[in-house]
Amino acid sequence: MLKLVLLRVGAGLLTLWIASAVVFLATELLPGDVGQAALGQQATPERVALLRRDFGLDRPVLDRYLDWLSGFGRGDFGLALPSKQPVVEIIGSRIRNTSALAAITIAILVPLSLLLGIFSALRRDSWLDHGIAGITLALISTPEFVVGSLLALLIAVRLGWLPPASLIDAGMPLGQQLHMFVLPVLTLLAAEVAQTTRMIRATMIDVLESDYVTMARLKGVPEIRVLLHHALPNAVAPTLQILAFNVAWLTGGVVVVENVFQFPGLGLALTSAVASRDGPTVESVT
């Protein structure tokens, strides 16, 4: 068992190292000059040269990567370009927002998916089941930026119920800013509820047709007890895998949704860093 754990940990560390090398190289291969991208097109050549010297951008690529890697191992994520703000401070403030977004989404996602999936399985081949299946298929097939844009157009622009941009203020309590999470959460739920509901429905149907459920019914066990004590526990277990992937995806920062609503999370920090060729921030967020 210990050997297996060590192998898994070693494989994980190797994967992280390869990912960091690939991301660093990809950032270096982006078109344009790093200093010019960080300072803007109006920056003078002297300012660009000064920035490159201050951040060591005039050094060989391998040396800069090894310096970043050794610093990362010590907990030093480097400085962001061109603000010279520690990357760990940028990530720290963004993790709070992305974690809150993920937590709210998951808190709604799990019970809603379970209810819809179980209901569809119990009403198999009914018009309600076909309706839920059609809606979930349409949601899965629609890109997130389309769903987010439509929600912003309808709820924020046409109806004026919510602001179109989720501009979270770090100085305000989270409870006073919950309305800023509504549109991003609805956009995330549109795809995730659809996917999870279909998975739970398929698993629940297989469980309801199993021999032990049939035997319980033949013994006269009440249907509600068959559902809660025999079918549901065995149907939920396989669904935990897809829920785990959803949690990892959400806590990692949903780039598209955060950019649509300008939500100040890890995803928006990543795209902003890529646009300015901010290598340390791109590496650390990734």
PDB file of C-alpha atoms in Angstrom:
ATOM      1  CA  MET A   1       0.000   0.000   0.000  1.00  0.00           C
ATOM      2  CA  LEU A   2       2.799   2.409   0.910  1.00  0.00           C
ATOM      3  CA  LYS A   3       4.522   1.662  -2.382  1.00  0.00           C
ATOM      4  CA  LEU A   4       1.338   2.458  -4.294  1.00  0.00           C
ATOM      5  CA  VAL A   5       0.927   5.770  -2.446  1.00  0.00           C
ATOM      6  CA  LEU A   6       4.539   6.739  -3.136  1.00  0.00           C
ATOM      7  CA  LEU A   7       4.130   5.868  -6.817  1.00  0.00           C
ATOM      8  CA  ARG A   8       0.982   7.971  -7.065  1.00  0.00           C
ATOM      9  CA  VAL A   9       2.614  10.916  -5.296  1.00  0.00           C
ATOM     10  CA  GLY A  10       5.703  10.613  -7.507  1.00  0.00           C
ATOM     11  CA  ALA A  11       3.574  10.491 -10.646  1.00  0.00           C
ATOM     12  CA  GLY A  12       1.659  13.556  -9.467  1.00  0.00           C
ATOM     13  CA  LEU A  13       4.839  15.536  -8.831  1.00  0.00           C
ATOM     14  CA  LEU A  14       6.224  14.490 -12.216  1.00  0.00           C
ATOM     15  CA  THR A  15       3.006  15.643 -13.895  1.00  0.00           C
ATOM     16  CA  LEU A  16       3.164  19.007 -12.137  1.00  0.00           C
ATOM     17  CA  TRP A  17       6.789  19.482 -13.159  1.00  0.00           C
ATOM     18  CA  ILE A  18       6.051  18.665 -16.814  1.00  0.00           C
ATOM     19  CA  ALA A  19       3.034  21.000 -16.757  1.00  0.00           C
ATOM     20  CA  SER A  20       5.124  23.833 -15.321  1.00  0.00           C
ATOM     21  CA  ALA A  21       7.786  23.372 -18.013  1.00  0.00           C
ATOM     22  CA  VAL A  22       5.206  23.289 -20.808  1.00  0.00           C
ATOM     23  CA  VAL A  23       3.394  26.380 -19.497  1.00  0.00           C
ATOM     24  CA  PHE A  24       6.657  28.290 -19.090  1.00  0.00           C
ATOM     25  CA  LEU A  25       7.735  27.429 -22.631  1.00  0.00           C
ATOM     26  CA  ALA A  26       4.310  28.280 -24.055  1.00  0.00           C
ATOM     27  CA  THR A  27       4.394  31.674 -22.335  1.00  0.00           C
ATOM     28  CA  GLU A  28       7.833  32.349 -23.798  1.00  0.00           C
ATOM     29  CA  LEU A  29       6.596  31.455 -27.293  1.00  0.00           C
ATOM     30  CA  LEU A  30       3.735  33.970 -27.204  1.00  0.00           C
ATOM     31  CA  PRO A  31       4.184  36.615 -29.916  1.00  0.00           C
ATOM     32  CA  GLY A  32       5.488  40.041 -29.009  1.00  0.00           C
ATOM     33  CA  ASP A  33       7.941  41.355 -26.454  1.00  0.00           C
ATOM     34  CA  VAL A  34       7.287  40.602 -22.794  1.00  0.00           C
ATOM     35  CA  GLY A  35       8.292  44.062 -21.614  1.00  0.00           C
ATOM     36  CA  GLN A  36       6.237  45.797 -24.291  1.00  0.00           C
ATOM     37  CA  ALA A  37       3.183  43.665 -23.503  1.00  0.00           C
ATOM     38  CA  ALA A  38       3.493  44.391 -19.791  1.00  0.00           C
ATOM     39  CA  LEU A  39       3.982  48.156 -20.122  1.00  0.00           C
ATOM     40  CA  GLY A  40       1.758  48.788 -23.132  1.00  0.00           C
ATOM     41  CA  GLN A  41       2.399  49.971 -26.655  1.00  0.00           C
ATOM     42  CA  GLN A  42       3.138  53.548 -25.537  1.00  0.00           C
ATOM     43  CA  ALA A  43       6.117  52.526 -23.400  1.00  0.00           C
ATOM     44  CA  THR A  44       9.486  53.850 -24.531  1.00  0.00           C
ATOM     45  CA  PRO A  45      12.330  51.447 -25.414  1.00  0.00           C
ATOM     46  CA  GLU A  46      14.212  52.671 -22.351  1.00  0.00           C
ATOM     47  CA  ARG A  47      11.368  51.713 -19.993  1.00  0.00           C
ATOM     48  CA  VAL A  48      11.021  48.330 -21.682  1.00  0.00           C
ATOM     49  CA  ALA A  49      14.757  47.684 -21.332  1.00  0.00           C
ATOM     50  CA  LEU A  50      14.649  48.723 -17.672  1.00  0.00           C
ATOM     51  CA  LEU A  51      11.746  46.368 -16.981  1.00  0.00           C
ATOM     52  CA  ARG A  52      13.494  43.477 -18.706  1.00  0.00           C
ATOM     53  CA  ARG A  53      16.612  44.084 -16.624  1.00  0.00           C
ATOM     54  CA  ASP A  54      14.732  44.457 -13.326  1.00  0.00           C
ATOM     55  CA  PHE A  55      12.866  41.181 -13.816  1.00  0.00           C
ATOM     56  CA  GLY A  56      15.782  39.323 -15.363  1.00  0.00           C
ATOM     57  CA  LEU A  57      13.961  38.903 -18.674  1.00  0.00           C
ATOM     58  CA  ASP A  58      17.223  39.407 -20.550  1.00  0.00           C
ATOM     59  CA  ARG A  59      18.621  36.207 -19.052  1.00  0.00           C
ATOM     60  CA  PRO A  60      18.455  32.781 -20.766  1.00  0.00           C
ATOM     61  CA  VAL A  61      15.098  31.016 -20.625  1.00  0.00           C
ATOM     62  CA  LEU A  62      16.426  27.957 -18.796  1.00  0.00           C
ATOM     63  CA  ASP A  63      18.001  30.061 -16.047  1.00  0.00           C
ATOM     64  CA  ARG A  64      14.778  31.975 -15.483  1.00  0.00           C
ATOM     65  CA  TYR A  65      12.728  28.767 -15.350  1.00  0.00           C
ATOM     66  CA  LEU A  66      15.064  27.139 -12.830  1.00  0.00           C
ATOM     67  CA  ASP A  67      14.998  30.293 -10.688  1.00  0.00           C
ATOM     68  CA  TRP A  68      11.205  30.314 -10.705  1.00  0.00           C
ATOM     69  CA  LEU A  69      11.040  26.570  -9.970  1.00  0.00           C
ATOM     70  CA  SER A  70      13.392  26.806  -6.996  1.00  0.00           C
ATOM     71  CA  GLY A  71      11.502  29.812  -5.649  1.00  0.00           C
ATOM     72  CA  PHE A  72       8.171  28.054  -6.083  1.00  0.00           C
ATOM     73  CA  GLY A  73       9.493  25.121  -4.077  1.00  0.00           C
ATOM     74  CA  ARG A  74      10.276  27.541  -1.232  1.00  0.00           C
ATOM     75  CA  GLY A  75       6.849  29.194  -1.431  1.00  0.00           C
ATOM     76  CA  ASP A  76       8.132  32.248  -3.339  1.00  0.00           C
ATOM     77  CA  PHE A  77       5.931  32.626  -6.434  1.00  0.00           C
ATOM     78  CA  GLY A  78       7.827  35.647  -7.741  1.00  0.00           C
ATOM     79  CA  LEU A  79       6.648  39.132  -8.691  1.00  0.00           C
ATOM     80  CA  ALA A  80       3.920  40.007 -11.162  1.00  0.00           C
ATOM     81  CA  LEU A  81       4.659  42.038 -14.269  1.00  0.00           C
ATOM     82  CA  PRO A  82       4.700  45.027 -14.312  1.00  0.00           C
ATOM     83  CA  SER A  83       3.183  45.895 -10.910  1.00  0.00           C
ATOM     84  CA  LYS A  84       5.947  44.112  -8.957  1.00  0.00           C
ATOM     85  CA  GLN A  85       3.247  42.862  -6.612  1.00  0.00           C
ATOM     86  CA  PRO A  86       3.980  39.442  -5.078  1.00  0.00           C
ATOM     87  CA  VAL A  87       2.132  36.786  -7.058  1.00  0.00           C
ATOM     88  CA  VAL A  88       1.097  35.033  -3.847  1.00  0.00           C
ATOM     89  CA  GLU A  89      -0.925  38.129  -2.873  1.00  0.00           C
ATOM     90  CA  ILE A  90      -2.699  38.166  -6.232  1.00  0.00           C
ATOM     91  CA  ILE A  91      -3.524  34.484  -5.990  1.00  0.00           C
ATOM     92  CA  GLY A  92      -4.617  34.769  -2.364  1.00  0.00           C
ATOM     93  CA  SER A  93      -7.289  37.365  -3.076  1.00  0.00           C
ATOM     94  CA  ARG A  94      -8.521  35.502  -6.159  1.00  0.00           C
ATOM     95  CA  ILE A  95      -8.703  32.107  -4.401  1.00  0.00           C
ATOM     96  CA  ARG A  96     -11.222  33.521  -1.942  1.00  0.00           C
ATOM     97  CA  ASN A  97     -13.548  34.620  -4.725  1.00  0.00           C
ATOM     98  CA  THR A  98     -13.218  31.462  -6.815  1.00  0.00           C
ATOM     99  CA  SER A  99     -13.672  29.250  -3.727  1.00  0.00           C
ATOM    100  CA  ALA A 100     -16.846  31.103  -2.781  1.00  0.00           C
ATOM    101  CA  LEU A 101     -18.157  30.759  -6.331  1.00  0.00           C
ATOM    102  CA  ALA A 102     -17.362  27.033  -6.349  1.00  0.00           C
ATOM    103  CA  ALA A 103     -18.882  26.430  -2.904  1.00  0.00           C
ATOM    104  CA  ILE A 104     -22.185  28.128  -3.791  1.00  0.00           C
ATOM    105  CA  THR A 105     -22.384  26.254  -7.096  1.00  0.00           C
ATOM    106  CA  ILE A 106     -21.676  22.872  -5.502  1.00  0.00           C
ATOM    107  CA  ALA A 107     -24.165  23.498  -2.672  1.00  0.00           C
ATOM    108  CA  ILE A 108     -26.910  23.918  -5.286  1.00  0.00           C
ATOM    109  CA  LEU A 109     -25.561  21.432  -7.836  1.00  0.00           C
ATOM    110  CA  VAL A 110     -25.572  18.288  -5.693  1.00  0.00           C
ATOM    111  CA  PRO A 111     -29.151  18.277  -4.324  1.00  0.00           C
ATOM    112  CA  LEU A 112     -30.661  19.652  -7.543  1.00  0.00           C
ATOM    113  CA  SER A 113     -28.936  17.028  -9.700  1.00  0.00           C
ATOM    114  CA  LEU A 114     -29.965  14.237  -7.338  1.00  0.00           C
ATOM    115  CA  LEU A 115     -33.596  15.323  -7.356  1.00  0.00           C
ATOM    116  CA  LEU A 116     -33.809  15.690 -11.137  1.00  0.00           C
ATOM    117  CA  GLY A 117     -31.897  12.479 -11.830  1.00  0.00           C
ATOM    118  CA  ILE A 118     -33.954  10.360  -9.430  1.00  0.00           C
ATOM    119  CA  PHE A 119     -37.204  11.904 -10.622  1.00  0.00           C
ATOM    120  CA  SER A 120     -36.327  11.191 -14.262  1.00  0.00           C
ATOM    121  CA  ALA A 121     -35.410   7.592 -13.451  1.00  0.00           C
ATOM    122  CA  LEU A 122     -38.646   6.979 -11.522  1.00  0.00           C
ATOM    123  CA  ARG A 123     -40.699   8.541 -14.348  1.00  0.00           C
ATOM    124  CA  ARG A 124     -38.734   6.786 -17.073  1.00  0.00           C
ATOM    125  CA  ASP A 125     -40.041   7.322 -20.633  1.00  0.00           C
ATOM    126  CA  SER A 126     -42.741   9.713 -19.435  1.00  0.00           C
ATOM    127  CA  TRP A 127     -43.215  13.120 -21.018  1.00  0.00           C
ATOM    128  CA  LEU A 128     -41.522  14.694 -17.999  1.00  0.00           C
ATOM    129  CA  ASP A 129     -38.515  12.410 -18.422  1.00  0.00           C
ATOM    130  CA  HIS A 130     -38.254  13.279 -22.116  1.00  0.00           C
ATOM    131  CA  GLY A 131     -38.608  16.974 -21.297  1.00  0.00           C
ATOM    132  CA  ILE A 132     -35.800  16.890 -18.731  1.00  0.00           C
ATOM    133  CA  ALA A 133     -33.637  14.874 -21.121  1.00  0.00           C
ATOM    134  CA  GLY A 134     -34.195  17.375 -23.929  1.00  0.00           C
ATOM    135  CA  ILE A 135     -33.422  20.387 -21.743  1.00  0.00           C
ATOM    136  CA  THR A 136     -30.269  18.813 -20.294  1.00  0.00           C
ATOM    137  CA  LEU A 137     -29.050  17.813 -23.758  1.00  0.00           C
ATOM    138  CA  ALA A 138     -29.571  21.360 -25.013  1.00  0.00           C
ATOM    139  CA  LEU A 139     -27.699  22.820 -22.022  1.00  0.00           C
ATOM    140  CA  ILE A 140     -24.771  20.424 -22.411  1.00  0.00           C
ATOM    141  CA  SER A 141     -24.520  21.323 -26.102  1.00  0.00           C
ATOM    142  CA  THR A 142     -24.511  25.085 -25.491  1.00  0.00           C
ATOM    143  CA  PRO A 143     -21.139  26.728 -24.752  1.00  0.00           C
ATOM    144  CA  GLU A 144     -20.811  28.450 -21.400  1.00  0.00           C
ATOM    145  CA  PHE A 145     -20.062  31.859 -22.884  1.00  0.00           C
ATOM    146  CA  VAL A 146     -23.321  31.679 -24.864  1.00  0.00           C
ATOM    147  CA  VAL A 147     -25.361  30.783 -21.760  1.00  0.00           C
ATOM    148  CA  GLY A 148     -23.632  33.506 -19.746  1.00  0.00           C
ATOM    149  CA  SER A 149     -24.128  36.131 -22.427  1.00  0.00           C
ATOM    150  CA  LEU A 150     -27.822  35.283 -22.794  1.00  0.00           C
ATOM    151  CA  LEU A 151     -28.361  35.423 -19.036  1.00  0.00           C
ATOM    152  CA  ALA A 152     -26.582  38.777 -18.831  1.00  0.00           C
ATOM    153  CA  LEU A 153     -28.649  40.131 -21.730  1.00  0.00           C
ATOM    154  CA  LEU A 154     -31.968  38.951 -20.294  1.00  0.00           C
ATOM    155  CA  ILE A 155     -31.558  39.375 -16.537  1.00  0.00           C
ATOM    156  CA  ALA A 156     -29.099  42.270 -16.361  1.00  0.00           C
ATOM    157  CA  VAL A 157     -29.726  44.343 -19.489  1.00  0.00           C
ATOM    158  CA  ARG A 158     -33.390  43.766 -20.347  1.00  0.00           C
ATOM    159  CA  LEU A 159     -34.875  43.225 -16.876  1.00  0.00           C
ATOM    160  CA  GLY A 160     -32.269  45.163 -14.871  1.00  0.00           C
ATOM    161  CA  TRP A 161     -32.507  42.817 -11.898  1.00  0.00           C
ATOM    162  CA  LEU A 162     -28.765  42.300 -11.455  1.00  0.00           C
ATOM    163  CA  PRO A 163     -25.546  44.025 -12.556  1.00  0.00           C
ATOM    164  CA  PRO A 164     -24.034  42.517 -15.729  1.00  0.00           C
ATOM    165  CA  ALA A 165     -20.530  42.438 -14.207  1.00  0.00           C
ATOM    166  CA  SER A 166     -19.691  40.651 -10.964  1.00  0.00           C
ATOM    167  CA  LEU A 167     -17.278  43.187  -9.509  1.00  0.00           C
ATOM    168  CA  ILE A 168     -16.522  41.738  -6.090  1.00  0.00           C
ATOM    169  CA  ASP A 169     -15.178  44.189  -3.506  1.00  0.00           C
ATOM    170  CA  ALA A 170     -12.676  42.562  -1.145  1.00  0.00           C
ATOM    171  CA  GLY A 171     -13.401  45.210   1.491  1.00  0.00           C
ATOM    172  CA  MET A 172     -17.070  44.262   1.833  1.00  0.00           C
ATOM    173  CA  PRO A 173     -18.489  41.240   3.702  1.00  0.00           C
ATOM    174  CA  LEU A 174     -19.278  38.307   1.453  1.00  0.00           C
ATOM    175  CA  GLY A 175     -22.920  38.259   2.519  1.00  0.00           C
ATOM    176  CA  GLN A 176     -23.483  41.736   1.084  1.00  0.00           C
ATOM    177  CA  GLN A 177     -22.136  40.670  -2.290  1.00  0.00           C
ATOM    178  CA  LEU A 178     -24.067  37.439  -2.850  1.00  0.00           C
ATOM    179  CA  HIS A 179     -26.135  39.055  -5.609  1.00  0.00           C
ATOM    180  CA  MET A 180     -22.902  39.352  -7.610  1.00  0.00           C
ATOM    181  CA  PHE A 181     -22.649  35.553  -7.672  1.00  0.00           C
ATOM    182  CA  VAL A 182     -26.093  34.900  -9.145  1.00  0.00           C
ATOM    183  CA  LEU A 183     -25.289  35.121 -12.867  1.00  0.00           C
ATOM    184  CA  PRO A 184     -21.957  33.221 -12.703  1.00  0.00           C
ATOM    185  CA  VAL A 185     -23.546  30.493 -10.560  1.00  0.00           C
ATOM    186  CA  LEU A 186     -26.518  30.134 -12.921  1.00  0.00           C
ATOM    187  CA  THR A 187     -24.151  29.836 -15.876  1.00  0.00           C
ATOM    188  CA  LEU A 188     -22.076  27.153 -14.180  1.00  0.00           C
ATOM    189  CA  LEU A 189     -25.155  25.263 -13.046  1.00  0.00           C
ATOM    190  CA  ALA A 190     -26.606  25.202 -16.567  1.00  0.00           C
ATOM    191  CA  ALA A 191     -23.934  22.808 -17.820  1.00  0.00           C
ATOM    192  CA  GLU A 192     -23.060  20.988 -14.605  1.00  0.00           C
ATOM    193  CA  VAL A 193     -26.606  20.166 -13.501  1.00  0.00           C
ATOM    194  CA  ALA A 194     -27.395  18.834 -16.964  1.00  0.00           C
ATOM    195  CA  GLN A 195     -24.364  16.560 -17.050  1.00  0.00           C
ATOM    196  CA  THR A 196     -24.747  15.278 -13.493  1.00  0.00           C
ATOM    197  CA  THR A 197     -28.505  14.752 -13.862  1.00  0.00           C
ATOM    198  CA  ARG A 198     -28.028  12.529 -16.901  1.00  0.00           C
ATOM    199  CA  MET A 199     -25.381  10.517 -15.074  1.00  0.00           C
ATOM    200  CA  ILE A 200     -27.579  10.017 -11.996  1.00  0.00           C
ATOM    201  CA  ARG A 201     -30.567   9.080 -14.144  1.00  0.00           C
ATOM    202  CA  ALA A 202     -28.623   6.409 -16.045  1.00  0.00           C
ATOM    203  CA  THR A 203     -27.110   4.980 -12.864  1.00  0.00           C
ATOM    204  CA  MET A 204     -30.441   5.015 -11.040  1.00  0.00           C
ATOM    205  CA  ILE A 205     -32.173   3.125 -13.851  1.00  0.00           C
ATOM    206  CA  ASP A 206     -29.503   0.399 -13.746  1.00  0.00           C
ATOM    207  CA  VAL A 207     -29.869   0.096  -9.975  1.00  0.00           C
ATOM    208  CA  LEU A 208     -33.676  -0.053 -10.078  1.00  0.00           C
ATOM    209  CA  GLU A 209     -33.439  -2.943 -12.550  1.00  0.00           C
ATOM    210  CA  SER A 210     -30.926  -4.882 -10.435  1.00  0.00           C
ATOM    211  CA  ASP A 211     -31.697  -8.233  -8.797  1.00  0.00           C
ATOM    212  CA  TYR A 212     -31.465  -7.040  -5.188  1.00  0.00           C
ATOM    213  CA  VAL A 213     -33.983  -4.254  -5.794  1.00  0.00           C
ATOM    214  CA  THR A 214     -36.339  -6.712  -7.498  1.00  0.00           C
ATOM    215  CA  MET A 215     -35.939  -9.108  -4.564  1.00  0.00           C
ATOM    216  CA  ALA A 216     -36.707  -6.339  -2.078  1.00  0.00           C
ATOM    217  CA  ARG A 217     -39.896  -5.511  -3.939  1.00  0.00           C
ATOM    218  CA  LEU A 218     -40.928  -9.172  -4.077  1.00  0.00           C
ATOM    219  CA  LYS A 219     -40.504  -9.366  -0.295  1.00  0.00           C
ATOM    220  CA  GLY A 220     -43.007  -6.540   0.071  1.00  0.00           C
ATOM    221  CA  VAL A 221     -40.589  -3.828   1.145  1.00  0.00           C
ATOM    222  CA  PRO A 222     -42.300  -0.415   0.771  1.00  0.00           C
ATOM    223  CA  GLU A 223     -41.260   1.453  -2.362  1.00  0.00           C
ATOM    224  CA  ILE A 224     -39.926   4.442  -0.451  1.00  0.00           C
ATOM    225  CA  ARG A 225     -37.694   2.135   1.601  1.00  0.00           C
ATOM    226  CA  VAL A 226     -36.522   0.373  -1.561  1.00  0.00           C
ATOM    227  CA  LEU A 227     -35.594   3.730  -3.020  1.00  0.00           C
ATOM    228  CA  LEU A 228     -33.859   5.227   0.023  1.00  0.00           C
ATOM    229  CA  HIS A 229     -32.152   2.160   1.521  1.00  0.00           C
ATOM    230  CA  HIS A 230     -31.386  -0.030  -1.507  1.00  0.00           C
ATOM    231  CA  ALA A 231     -31.353   1.971  -4.723  1.00  0.00           C
ATOM    232  CA  LEU A 232     -30.154   5.454  -3.783  1.00  0.00           C
ATOM    233  CA  PRO A 233     -26.905   4.556  -1.918  1.00  0.00           C
ATOM    234  CA  ASN A 234     -25.770   2.321  -4.772  1.00  0.00           C
ATOM    235  CA  ALA A 235     -26.709   4.905  -7.398  1.00  0.00           C
ATOM    236  CA  VAL A 236     -24.950   7.806  -5.695  1.00  0.00           C
ATOM    237  CA  ALA A 237     -21.575   6.060  -5.338  1.00  0.00           C
ATOM    238  CA  PRO A 238     -20.661   6.047  -9.080  1.00  0.00           C
ATOM    239  CA  THR A 239     -21.881   9.635  -9.353  1.00  0.00           C
ATOM    240  CA  LEU A 240     -19.271  10.788  -6.824  1.00  0.00           C
ATOM    241  CA  GLN A 241     -16.611  10.456  -9.536  1.00  0.00           C
ATOM    242  CA  ILE A 242     -18.185  13.032 -11.827  1.00  0.00           C
ATOM    243  CA  LEU A 243     -18.915  15.270  -8.825  1.00  0.00           C
ATOM    244  CA  ALA A 244     -15.230  15.089  -7.888  1.00  0.00           C
ATOM    245  CA  PHE A 245     -14.260  16.225 -11.380  1.00  0.00           C
ATOM    246  CA  ASN A 246     -16.774  19.067 -11.126  1.00  0.00           C
ATOM    247  CA  VAL A 247     -15.313  20.198  -7.800  1.00  0.00           C
ATOM    248  CA  ALA A 248     -11.782  20.189  -9.227  1.00  0.00           C
ATOM    249  CA  TRP A 249     -12.946  22.094 -12.300  1.00  0.00           C
ATOM    250  CA  LEU A 250     -14.769  24.725 -10.253  1.00  0.00           C
ATOM    251  CA  THR A 251     -12.058  25.292  -7.647  1.00  0.00           C
ATOM    252  CA  GLY A 252      -9.423  25.510 -10.373  1.00  0.00           C
ATOM    253  CA  GLY A 253     -11.002  28.652 -11.734  1.00  0.00           C
ATOM    254  CA  VAL A 254     -13.584  28.690 -14.525  1.00  0.00           C
ATOM    255  CA  VAL A 255     -11.877  30.849 -17.100  1.00  0.00           C
ATOM    256  CA  VAL A 256     -14.733  31.414 -19.550  1.00  0.00           C
ATOM    257  CA  VAL A 257     -17.416  32.237 -16.984  1.00  0.00           C
ATOM    258  CA  GLU A 258     -15.165  34.526 -14.974  1.00  0.00           C
ATOM    259  CA  ASN A 259     -14.234  36.437 -18.116  1.00  0.00           C
ATOM    260  CA  VAL A 260     -17.836  36.811 -19.277  1.00  0.00           C
ATOM    261  CA  PHE A 261     -18.866  38.439 -15.990  1.00  0.00           C
ATOM    262  CA  GLN A 262     -15.458  39.946 -15.116  1.00  0.00           C
ATOM    263  CA  PHE A 263     -15.533  37.921 -11.915  1.00  0.00           C
ATOM    264  CA  PRO A 264     -12.235  38.529 -10.073  1.00  0.00           C
ATOM    265  CA  GLY A 265     -11.201  34.915  -9.598  1.00  0.00           C
ATOM    266  CA  LEU A 266      -8.338  32.673 -10.654  1.00  0.00           C
ATOM    267  CA  GLY A 267      -9.649  32.312 -14.206  1.00  0.00           C
ATOM    268  CA  LEU A 268      -9.715  36.061 -14.844  1.00  0.00           C
ATOM    269  CA  ALA A 269      -6.280  36.414 -13.237  1.00  0.00           C
ATOM    270  CA  LEU A 270      -4.948  33.782 -15.633  1.00  0.00           C
ATOM    271  CA  THR A 271      -6.277  35.413 -18.798  1.00  0.00           C
ATOM    272  CA  SER A 272      -5.092  38.846 -17.671  1.00  0.00           C
ATOM    273  CA  ALA A 273      -1.634  37.435 -16.991  1.00  0.00           C
ATOM    274  CA  VAL A 274      -1.499  35.761 -20.411  1.00  0.00           C
ATOM    275  CA  ALA A 275      -2.493  39.017 -22.114  1.00  0.00           C
ATOM    276  CA  SER A 276       0.337  40.886 -20.397  1.00  0.00           C
ATOM    277  CA  ARG A 277       2.835  38.040 -20.776  1.00  0.00           C
ATOM    278  CA  ASP A 278       3.124  37.866 -16.982  1.00  0.00           C
ATOM    279  CA  GLY A 279       5.023  34.589 -16.759  1.00  0.00           C
ATOM    280  CA  PRO A 280       5.239  34.185 -12.956  1.00  0.00           C
ATOM    281  CA  THR A 281       1.507  34.733 -12.519  1.00  0.00           C
ATOM    282  CA  VAL A 282       0.622  32.386 -15.395  1.00  0.00           C
ATOM    283  CA  GLU A 283       2.884  29.684 -13.970  1.00  0.00           C
ATOM    284  CA  SER A 284       1.625  30.003 -10.401  1.00  0.00           C
ATOM    285  CA  VAL A 285      -2.084  30.160 -11.233  1.00  0.00           C
ATOM    286  CA  THR A 286      -1.773  27.177 -13.575  1.00  0.00           C
TER     287      THR A 286
END
